[in-house]
GROMACS .gro file of C-alpha atoms in nm:
model
  296
    1UNK     CA    1   0.000   0.000   0.000
    2UNK     CA    2   0.134   0.344  -0.093
    3UNK     CA    3   0.252   0.573   0.186
    4UNK     CA    4   0.152   0.879  -0.019
    5UNK     CA    5  -0.207   0.969   0.071
    6UNK     CA    6  -0.240   1.294  -0.127
    7UNK     CA    7  -0.059   1.489  -0.398
    8UNK     CA    8  -0.116   1.866  -0.398
    9UNK     CA    9  -0.011   2.073  -0.698
   10UNK     CA   10   0.087   2.439  -0.669
   11UNK     CA   11  -0.201   2.674  -0.757
   12UNK     CA   12  -0.167   3.041  -0.857
   13UNK     CA   13  -0.283   3.303  -0.605
   14UNK     CA   14  -0.254   3.682  -0.597
   15UNK     CA   15  -0.119   3.850  -0.282
   16UNK     CA   16  -0.156   4.208  -0.401
   17UNK     CA   17   0.083   4.298  -0.678
   18UNK     CA   18   0.262   3.963  -0.669
   19UNK     CA   19   0.159   3.614  -0.783
   20UNK     CA   20   0.249   3.314  -0.569
   21UNK     CA   21   0.200   2.939  -0.588
   22UNK     CA   22  -0.036   2.830  -0.311
   23UNK     CA   23   0.027   2.485  -0.163
   24UNK     CA   24  -0.172   2.487   0.162
   25UNK     CA   25  -0.452   2.503   0.258
   26UNK     CA   26  -0.613   2.258   0.015
   27UNK     CA   27  -0.977   2.151   0.017
   28UNK     CA   28  -0.888   1.790   0.102
   29UNK     CA   29  -0.609   1.876   0.345
   30UNK     CA   30  -0.631   2.199   0.541
   31UNK     CA   31  -0.325   2.143   0.761
   32UNK     CA   32  -0.021   1.919   0.800
   33UNK     CA   33   0.058   1.900   1.169
   34UNK     CA   34   0.048   2.266   1.284
   35UNK     CA   35   0.129   2.398   0.933
   36UNK     CA   36  -0.177   2.584   0.803
   37UNK     CA   37  -0.057   2.776   0.499
   38UNK     CA   38   0.233   2.759   0.251
   39UNK     CA   39   0.301   2.994  -0.041
   40UNK     CA   40   0.583   2.951  -0.291
   41UNK     CA   41   0.695   3.299  -0.404
   42UNK     CA   42   0.851   3.316  -0.749
   43UNK     CA   43   1.101   3.276  -0.887
   44UNK     CA   44   1.014   3.623  -1.013
   45UNK     CA   45   1.245   3.846  -1.216
   46UNK     CA   46   1.153   4.203  -1.128
   47UNK     CA   47   1.266   4.500  -1.333
   48UNK     CA   48   1.390   4.835  -1.203
   49UNK     CA   49   1.031   4.963  -1.178
   50UNK     CA   50   0.873   4.648  -1.028
   51UNK     CA   51   0.880   4.596  -0.653
   52UNK     CA   52   0.716   4.384  -0.386
   53UNK     CA   53   0.472   4.595  -0.188
   54UNK     CA   54   0.248   4.411   0.057
   55UNK     CA   55   0.093   4.691   0.269
   56UNK     CA   56   0.033   4.662   0.645
   57UNK     CA   57  -0.208   4.379   0.723
   58UNK     CA   58  -0.301   4.200   1.047
   59UNK     CA   59  -0.256   3.846   1.177
   60UNK     CA   60  -0.383   3.656   1.481
   61UNK     CA   61  -0.336   3.304   1.615
   62UNK     CA   62  -0.028   3.199   1.421
   63UNK     CA   63   0.344   3.230   1.357
   64UNK     CA   64   0.470   3.321   1.011
   65UNK     CA   65   0.797   3.184   0.873
   66UNK     CA   66   0.971   3.350   0.578
   67UNK     CA   67   1.260   3.170   0.409
   68UNK     CA   68   1.416   3.308   0.090
   69UNK     CA   69   1.617   3.136  -0.183
   70UNK     CA   70   1.684   3.459  -0.376
   71UNK     CA   71   1.622   3.830  -0.322
   72UNK     CA   72   1.553   4.046  -0.018
   73UNK     CA   73   1.240   4.164   0.167
   74UNK     CA   74   1.211   4.443   0.422
   75UNK     CA   75   0.983   4.339   0.709
   76UNK     CA   76   0.830   4.609   0.928
   77UNK     CA   77   0.577   4.543   1.203
   78UNK     CA   78   0.373   4.702   1.481
   79UNK     CA   79   0.635   4.599   1.739
   80UNK     CA   80   0.870   4.848   1.574
   81UNK     CA   81   1.074   4.580   1.395
   82UNK     CA   82   1.245   4.689   1.073
   83UNK     CA   83   1.467   4.415   0.929
   84UNK     CA   84   1.573   4.300   0.582
   85UNK     CA   85   1.567   3.924   0.531
   86UNK     CA   86   1.820   3.773   0.288
   87UNK     CA   87   1.853   3.421   0.144
   88UNK     CA   88   1.911   3.149   0.401
   89UNK     CA   89   1.790   3.359   0.694
   90UNK     CA   90   1.461   3.306   0.881
   91UNK     CA   91   1.201   3.562   0.987
   92UNK     CA   92   0.969   3.417   1.254
   93UNK     CA   93   0.680   3.641   1.355
   94UNK     CA   94   0.431   3.523   1.616
   95UNK     CA   95   0.107   3.718   1.598
   96UNK     CA   96  -0.069   3.580   1.906
   97UNK     CA   97  -0.342   3.828   2.001
   98UNK     CA   98  -0.257   4.050   1.704
   99UNK     CA   99   0.023   4.200   1.498
  100UNK     CA  100   0.040   4.412   1.183
  101UNK     CA  101   0.325   4.394   0.931
  102UNK     CA  102   0.428   4.503   0.583
  103UNK     CA  103   0.663   4.338   0.334
  104UNK     CA  104   0.838   4.545   0.069
  105UNK     CA  105   1.139   4.553  -0.157
  106UNK     CA  106   1.413   4.738   0.037
  107UNK     CA  107   1.469   5.098  -0.068
  108UNK     CA  108   1.820   5.029  -0.198
  109UNK     CA  109   1.688   4.770  -0.448
  110UNK     CA  110   1.376   4.950  -0.569
  111UNK     CA  111   1.541   5.105  -0.877
  112UNK     CA  112   1.740   4.802  -0.990
  113UNK     CA  113   1.662   4.466  -1.151
  114UNK     CA  114   1.620   4.189  -0.894
  115UNK     CA  115   1.493   3.838  -0.825
  116UNK     CA  116   1.255   3.719  -0.556
  117UNK     CA  117   1.210   3.354  -0.465
  118UNK     CA  118   1.118   3.185  -0.138
  119UNK     CA  119   0.860   3.028   0.090
  120UNK     CA  120   0.612   3.189   0.326
  121UNK     CA  121   0.455   2.962   0.584
  122UNK     CA  122   0.190   2.993   0.856
  123UNK     CA  123   0.211   2.775   1.166
  124UNK     CA  124  -0.098   2.774   1.387
  125UNK     CA  125  -0.052   2.829   1.759
  126UNK     CA  126  -0.162   2.600   2.041
  127UNK     CA  127  -0.509   2.688   2.167
  128UNK     CA  128  -0.359   2.805   2.498
  129UNK     CA  129  -0.121   3.043   2.315
  130UNK     CA  130  -0.356   3.191   2.055
  131UNK     CA  131  -0.381   3.518   2.247
  132UNK     CA  132  -0.018   3.544   2.362
  133UNK     CA  133   0.178   3.868   2.324
  134UNK     CA  134   0.317   3.911   1.971
  135UNK     CA  135   0.688   3.847   1.908
  136UNK     CA  136   0.939   3.869   1.625
  137UNK     CA  137   1.270   3.683   1.579
  138UNK     CA  138   1.527   3.706   1.299
  139UNK     CA  139   1.768   3.411   1.270
  140UNK     CA  140   2.094   3.430   1.074
  141UNK     CA  141   2.177   3.155   0.825
  142UNK     CA  142   2.491   3.064   1.020
  143UNK     CA  143   2.280   2.982   1.328
  144UNK     CA  144   2.062   2.725   1.149
  145UNK     CA  145   2.175   2.362   1.207
  146UNK     CA  146   2.337   2.220   0.893
  147UNK     CA  147   2.497   1.879   0.834
  148UNK     CA  148   2.562   1.610   0.574
  149UNK     CA  149   2.454   1.248   0.598
  150UNK     CA  150   2.400   0.971   0.344
  151UNK     CA  151   2.549   1.204   0.077
  152UNK     CA  152   2.277   1.467   0.121
  153UNK     CA  153   2.290   1.814   0.279
  154UNK     CA  154   2.030   1.890   0.546
  155UNK     CA  155   1.924   2.214   0.717
  156UNK     CA  156   1.689   2.216   1.014
  157UNK     CA  157   1.518   2.549   0.950
  158UNK     CA  158   1.270   2.520   1.237
  159UNK     CA  159   1.172   2.272   1.506
  160UNK     CA  160   1.346   1.952   1.613
  161UNK     CA  161   1.462   1.643   1.420
  162UNK     CA  162   1.762   1.409   1.399
  163UNK     CA  163   1.848   1.496   1.761
  164UNK     CA  164   1.904   1.859   1.662
  165UNK     CA  165   1.711   2.178   1.741
  166UNK     CA  166   1.673   2.499   1.541
  167UNK     CA  167   1.704   2.832   1.726
  168UNK     CA  168   1.371   2.943   1.574
  169UNK     CA  169   1.141   2.965   1.882
  170UNK     CA  170   0.851   2.739   1.783
  171UNK     CA  171   0.557   2.673   2.016
  172UNK     CA  172   0.459   2.315   1.932
  173UNK     CA  173   0.636   1.992   1.825
  174UNK     CA  174   0.723   2.039   1.456
  175UNK     CA  175   1.002   2.024   1.198
  176UNK     CA  176   1.085   2.209   0.878
  177UNK     CA  177   1.384   2.066   0.687
  178UNK     CA  178   1.572   2.147   0.368
  179UNK     CA  179   1.728   1.842   0.200
  180UNK     CA  180   1.960   1.881  -0.101
  181UNK     CA  181   2.130   1.617  -0.313
  182UNK     CA  182   2.362   1.654  -0.614
  183UNK     CA  183   2.352   1.282  -0.697
  184UNK     CA  184   2.088   1.009  -0.695
  185UNK     CA  185   2.038   0.902  -0.333
  186UNK     CA  186   1.795   0.681  -0.146
  187UNK     CA  187   1.678   0.820   0.189
  188UNK     CA  188   1.497   0.658   0.478
  189UNK     CA  189   1.447   0.926   0.741
  190UNK     CA  190   1.118   0.824   0.896
  191UNK     CA  191   1.278   0.734   1.228
  192UNK     CA  192   1.360   1.106   1.278
  193UNK     CA  193   1.010   1.235   1.197
  194UNK     CA  194   0.683   1.233   1.389
  195UNK     CA  195   0.319   1.330   1.361
  196UNK     CA  196   0.192   1.426   1.017
  197UNK     CA  197   0.449   1.479   0.745
  198UNK     CA  198   0.466   1.627   0.395
  199UNK     CA  199   0.733   1.682   0.133
  200UNK     CA  200   0.755   1.975  -0.110
  201UNK     CA  201   0.969   1.935  -0.424
  202UNK     CA  202   1.133   2.265  -0.517
  203UNK     CA  203   1.363   2.138  -0.792
  204UNK     CA  204   1.474   1.808  -0.937
  205UNK     CA  205   1.251   1.512  -0.857
  206UNK     CA  206   1.197   1.211  -0.634
  207UNK     CA  207   1.095   0.851  -0.688
  208UNK     CA  208   0.869   0.673  -0.442
  209UNK     CA  209   0.721   0.326  -0.484
  210UNK     CA  210   0.791   0.327  -0.858
  211UNK     CA  211   0.641   0.671  -0.919
  212UNK     CA  212   0.829   0.982  -1.033
  213UNK     CA  213   0.731   1.317  -0.879
  214UNK     CA  214   0.849   1.647  -1.023
  215UNK     CA  215   0.873   2.004  -0.884
  216UNK     CA  216   0.596   2.222  -0.742
  217UNK     CA  217   0.396   1.948  -0.571
  218UNK     CA  218   0.346   1.853  -0.208
  219UNK     CA  219   0.328   1.487  -0.117
  220UNK     CA  220   0.133   1.410   0.201
  221UNK     CA  221   0.246   1.097   0.384
  222UNK     CA  222   0.010   0.847   0.545
  223UNK     CA  223   0.269   0.777   0.813
  224UNK     CA  224   0.576   0.994   0.881
  225UNK     CA  225   0.761   0.687   1.014
  226UNK     CA  226   0.755   0.534   0.665
  227UNK     CA  227   0.923   0.833   0.499
  228UNK     CA  228   1.146   0.664   0.238
  229UNK     CA  229   1.220   0.792  -0.112
  230UNK     CA  230   1.492   0.834  -0.375
  231UNK     CA  231   1.620   1.180  -0.464
  232UNK     CA  232   1.728   1.235  -0.824
  233UNK     CA  233   2.036   1.438  -0.920
  234UNK     CA  234   2.031   1.809  -0.824
  235UNK     CA  235   1.715   1.784  -0.615
  236UNK     CA  236   1.598   2.011  -0.334
  237UNK     CA  237   1.302   1.917  -0.115
  238UNK     CA  238   1.144   2.063   0.198
  239UNK     CA  239   1.000   1.829   0.459
  240UNK     CA  240   0.758   1.972   0.713
  241UNK     CA  241   0.519   1.842   0.971
  242UNK     CA  242   0.462   1.769   1.336
  243UNK     CA  243   0.195   1.689   1.588
  244UNK     CA  244  -0.156   1.793   1.477
  245UNK     CA  245  -0.385   1.984   1.713
  246UNK     CA  246  -0.693   1.814   1.858
  247UNK     CA  247  -0.912   2.112   1.761
  248UNK     CA  248  -1.007   2.232   1.414
  249UNK     CA  249  -0.855   2.561   1.297
  250UNK     CA  250  -1.058   2.821   1.109
  251UNK     CA  251  -0.891   3.053   0.859
  252UNK     CA  252  -1.038   3.384   0.754
  253UNK     CA  253  -0.813   3.611   0.545
  254UNK     CA  254  -0.498   3.651   0.760
  255UNK     CA  255  -0.657   3.523   1.080
  256UNK     CA  256  -0.623   3.169   1.220
  257UNK     CA  257  -0.807   3.053   1.532
  258UNK     CA  258  -0.970   2.753   1.700
  259UNK     CA  259  -1.272   2.972   1.783
  260UNK     CA  260  -1.456   3.182   1.524
  261UNK     CA  261  -1.532   3.437   1.797
  262UNK     CA  262  -1.162   3.528   1.807
  263UNK     CA  263  -1.173   3.587   1.433
  264UNK     CA  264  -1.490   3.795   1.452
  265UNK     CA  265  -1.328   4.008   1.723
  266UNK     CA  266  -1.016   4.056   1.508
  267UNK     CA  267  -1.229   4.151   1.207
  268UNK     CA  268  -1.407   4.418   1.409
  269UNK     CA  269  -1.081   4.549   1.555
  270UNK     CA  270  -0.932   4.578   1.207
  271UNK     CA  271  -1.240   4.754   1.071
  272UNK     CA  272  -1.220   5.003   1.359
  273UNK     CA  273  -0.840   5.029   1.317
  274UNK     CA  274  -0.777   4.923   1.676
  275UNK     CA  275  -0.469   4.719   1.588
  276UNK     CA  276  -0.140   4.883   1.677
  277UNK     CA  277  -0.003   5.042   1.355
  278UNK     CA  278   0.332   4.988   1.185
  279UNK     CA  279   0.553   5.293   1.251
  280UNK     CA  280   0.604   5.496   0.935
  281UNK     CA  281   0.331   5.315   0.736
  282UNK     CA  282   0.003   5.480   0.637
  283UNK     CA  283  -0.154   5.227   0.399
  284UNK     CA  284  -0.461   5.034   0.511
  285UNK     CA  285  -0.580   4.704   0.362
  286UNK     CA  286  -0.959   4.663   0.399
  287UNK     CA  287  -1.121   4.339   0.506
  288UNK     CA  288  -1.226   4.114   0.216
  289UNK     CA  289  -1.588   4.179   0.112
  290UNK     CA  290  -1.676   3.813   0.094
  291UNK     CA  291  -1.685   3.565   0.383
  292UNK     CA  292  -1.380   3.353   0.301
  293UNK     CA  293  -1.379   3.108   0.590
  294UNK     CA  294  -1.190   2.801   0.484
  295UNK     CA  295  -1.370   2.496   0.618
  296UNK     CA  296  -1.293   2.128   0.620
   0.00000   0.00000   0.00000
């Protein structure tokens, strides 16, 4: 019996003036462990008059993880954070009871040609932490655990696996791994994983149980402990997962919560502009007109 229970293909989505490939949520699989949302940004070649401009918008009930392969993004938030993220670094923003942030091309790149390519991920918070105080952490590439085994290169971007721990301050048992191989290699890493698990193919391809899978798909495993596959030459994959929550999570726009009342409260607070603003930003993104709750 196959260990792959679901194959999710990347779907185009618009996040303002920038198109992304949406991977989660999916109608048949809303979450993988605590991971609620994954967007693949780019690769996008941007000319000297094209820039990323995602105006200030709110979040509740989650942590966001930004990880870039190419390009730079300036993150500013209502805590007063102003930091540029570069490839290999991690931005980890925990919204808790509420945070507002913007994402833009840094000023020093706005009049030059540039590339932008990376992943943006939402990790839902434990029910007991959904209304915690917001936080922001920036982690340098050199602080992320990196090692080689079985002729592959592995980074532990967030969480715990293989007896190692990332400095990214996560709030539930999870893992987010980068695995790279320059040659054909068979991997059996299930003993280091737990909970629900999924694999995203960025480039190259993998073989599993006689099937070939190519880039821009997520493979959802039936059982993380059976995670065994063959990486083709010059392949990069991202493996993510962890322990699922006992409660359902509702998603409305940029809000994630186990209770719709928390979302309704956040909607009203945003309409009345009660969220703490981002210093130096004046743009305001209105609530969506429709009622885009994502349900199981």
